């Protein structure tokens, strides 16, 4: 990861970590769908949310794990937002769940029982992880119109 890439991801993390809603776009059989989800992110730009498997976006992700996300960081002028495309997976790693869920619980004041239920295999919600392949930041507050959007590519 180059220095510019690292600086931009630090800015995104700082600005987006307190935003409550993210839009997740899915598609099955050439029919798009979008859903609002509560989320947390890590410093590597992975985005996590909880959902039950029977929700439409969850069902569609089980057939096609390609998705897009959008986060409106600042909705008044000058605007800041991001869009990304990537893949989604269900997180089964209890160590990762134990790392992510306390942050989620603190942010949204819910989900405190999730880890205990997950260890017992009794949680109806799953943890979903979006890993970006391409991310575009639109940041009118910190960059000129000629610099926007800033595109970041992520490698596995």
XYZ file of C-alpha atoms in Angstrom:
156
model
C 0.000 0.000 0.000
C 1.551 3.301 -1.035
C 1.702 6.365 1.237
C -1.146 8.205 -0.526
C -3.333 5.091 -0.361
C -2.560 4.753 3.364
C -3.325 8.438 4.051
C -6.651 8.226 2.205
C -7.718 5.046 4.018
C -6.863 6.672 7.364
C -9.037 9.675 6.430
C -11.895 7.403 5.326
C -11.705 5.416 8.560
C -11.674 8.587 10.672
C -14.585 10.146 8.778
C -16.755 7.048 8.222
C -16.438 5.214 11.552
C -19.158 7.328 13.188
C -21.624 7.167 10.274
C -24.588 4.942 11.134
C -25.991 3.786 7.789
C -24.463 2.180 4.750
C -26.239 1.113 1.592
C -25.505 -2.366 0.262
C -26.424 -3.086 -3.357
C -26.875 -6.677 -4.485
C -28.075 -8.320 -7.681
C -29.542 -11.646 -8.672
C -30.882 -12.617 -12.093
C -30.010 -9.164 -13.448
C -32.317 -7.500 -10.887
C -30.645 -4.986 -8.532
C -31.594 -4.422 -4.893
C -30.360 -1.998 -2.243
C -30.616 -2.164 1.546
C -29.642 0.111 4.415
C -27.569 -1.551 7.135
C -25.832 -0.482 10.335
C -22.098 -1.069 9.943
C -18.640 -0.850 11.420
C -15.391 -0.825 9.509
C -11.812 -1.718 10.207
C -8.646 0.142 9.230
C -8.183 -2.142 6.197
C -11.470 -0.795 4.771
C -13.486 -3.955 5.416
C -17.098 -3.137 6.290
C -19.128 -5.373 8.641
C -22.842 -5.600 9.412
C -25.327 -7.960 11.022
C -28.266 -9.405 9.163
C -30.504 -12.424 9.201
C -30.108 -14.857 6.290
C -33.729 -14.504 5.148
C -33.487 -10.774 4.309
C -33.486 -10.139 0.573
C -29.950 -8.724 0.463
C -28.667 -11.701 2.478
C -30.438 -14.207 0.229
C -29.044 -12.515 -2.862
C -25.517 -12.507 -1.438
C -25.759 -16.270 -0.929
C -26.200 -16.595 -4.731
C -23.907 -13.758 -5.852
C -21.299 -12.463 -3.418
C -20.460 -9.425 -5.576
C -21.865 -6.231 -4.064
C -21.486 -2.481 -3.971
C -21.716 -0.141 -0.997
C -22.244 3.574 -0.491
C -21.650 5.645 2.632
C -22.738 9.289 2.838
C -20.175 10.695 5.261
C -21.160 14.366 5.006
C -24.442 15.205 3.289
C -24.194 19.002 3.294
C -21.878 21.078 1.121
C -19.038 20.333 0.762
C -20.073 16.674 0.526
C -18.022 13.634 1.441
C -19.020 10.112 0.494
C -17.689 6.847 -0.741
C -18.757 4.082 -3.037
C -17.085 0.726 -3.450
C -17.416 -2.558 -5.253
C -16.209 -5.847 -3.889
C -17.199 -9.164 -2.384
C -19.154 -10.217 0.682
C -18.711 -13.221 2.919
C -20.277 -14.478 6.123
C -17.823 -14.296 9.028
C -17.610 -17.569 10.959
C -14.256 -16.890 12.632
C -15.162 -16.368 16.295
C -11.872 -14.483 16.917
C -12.812 -11.932 14.261
C -16.382 -11.783 15.585
C -15.015 -11.104 19.084
C -12.929 -8.267 17.629
C -15.691 -6.631 15.548
C -18.831 -7.064 17.668
C -17.823 -5.053 20.751
C -17.313 -2.054 18.460
C -20.700 -2.685 16.812
C -22.400 -3.057 20.189
C -20.827 0.144 21.506
C -21.792 2.124 18.402
C -25.412 0.951 18.177
C -26.164 0.031 21.807
C -27.282 -3.446 20.774
C -25.880 -6.890 20.040
C -24.103 -7.430 23.361
C -25.392 -11.009 23.522
C -24.292 -11.819 19.970
C -20.855 -13.247 20.810
C -22.182 -15.612 23.472
C -24.986 -16.756 21.169
C -22.568 -17.162 18.239
C -20.308 -19.403 20.333
C -23.345 -21.580 21.094
C -24.498 -21.534 17.462
C -27.791 -19.944 18.514
C -27.660 -16.523 16.900
C -30.181 -15.815 14.160
C -28.034 -12.950 12.838
C -24.899 -13.480 10.790
C -21.893 -11.164 10.551
C -21.290 -10.086 6.956
C -17.966 -8.700 5.721
C -17.612 -6.542 2.622
C -14.081 -6.481 1.207
C -13.546 -3.742 -1.387
C -11.788 -4.305 -4.682
C -12.282 -0.710 -5.821
C -13.286 2.270 -3.690
C -14.033 5.826 -4.785
C -13.944 8.703 -2.334
C -15.745 11.932 -3.205
C -14.396 14.529 -0.793
C -15.195 18.127 -1.689
C -14.034 19.294 1.759
C -10.411 18.216 1.419
C -9.762 17.814 -2.312
C -10.349 19.947 -5.397
C -12.948 19.022 -8.001
C -10.080 18.000 -10.302
C -8.869 15.530 -7.652
C -12.333 13.983 -7.178
C -13.140 11.191 -7.181
C -10.117 9.530 -5.646
C -10.013 5.884 -6.694
C -8.316 3.219 -4.594
C -7.715 -0.348 -5.744
C -7.369 -3.157 -3.209
C -5.549 -6.428 -3.723
C -6.181 -9.576 -1.776
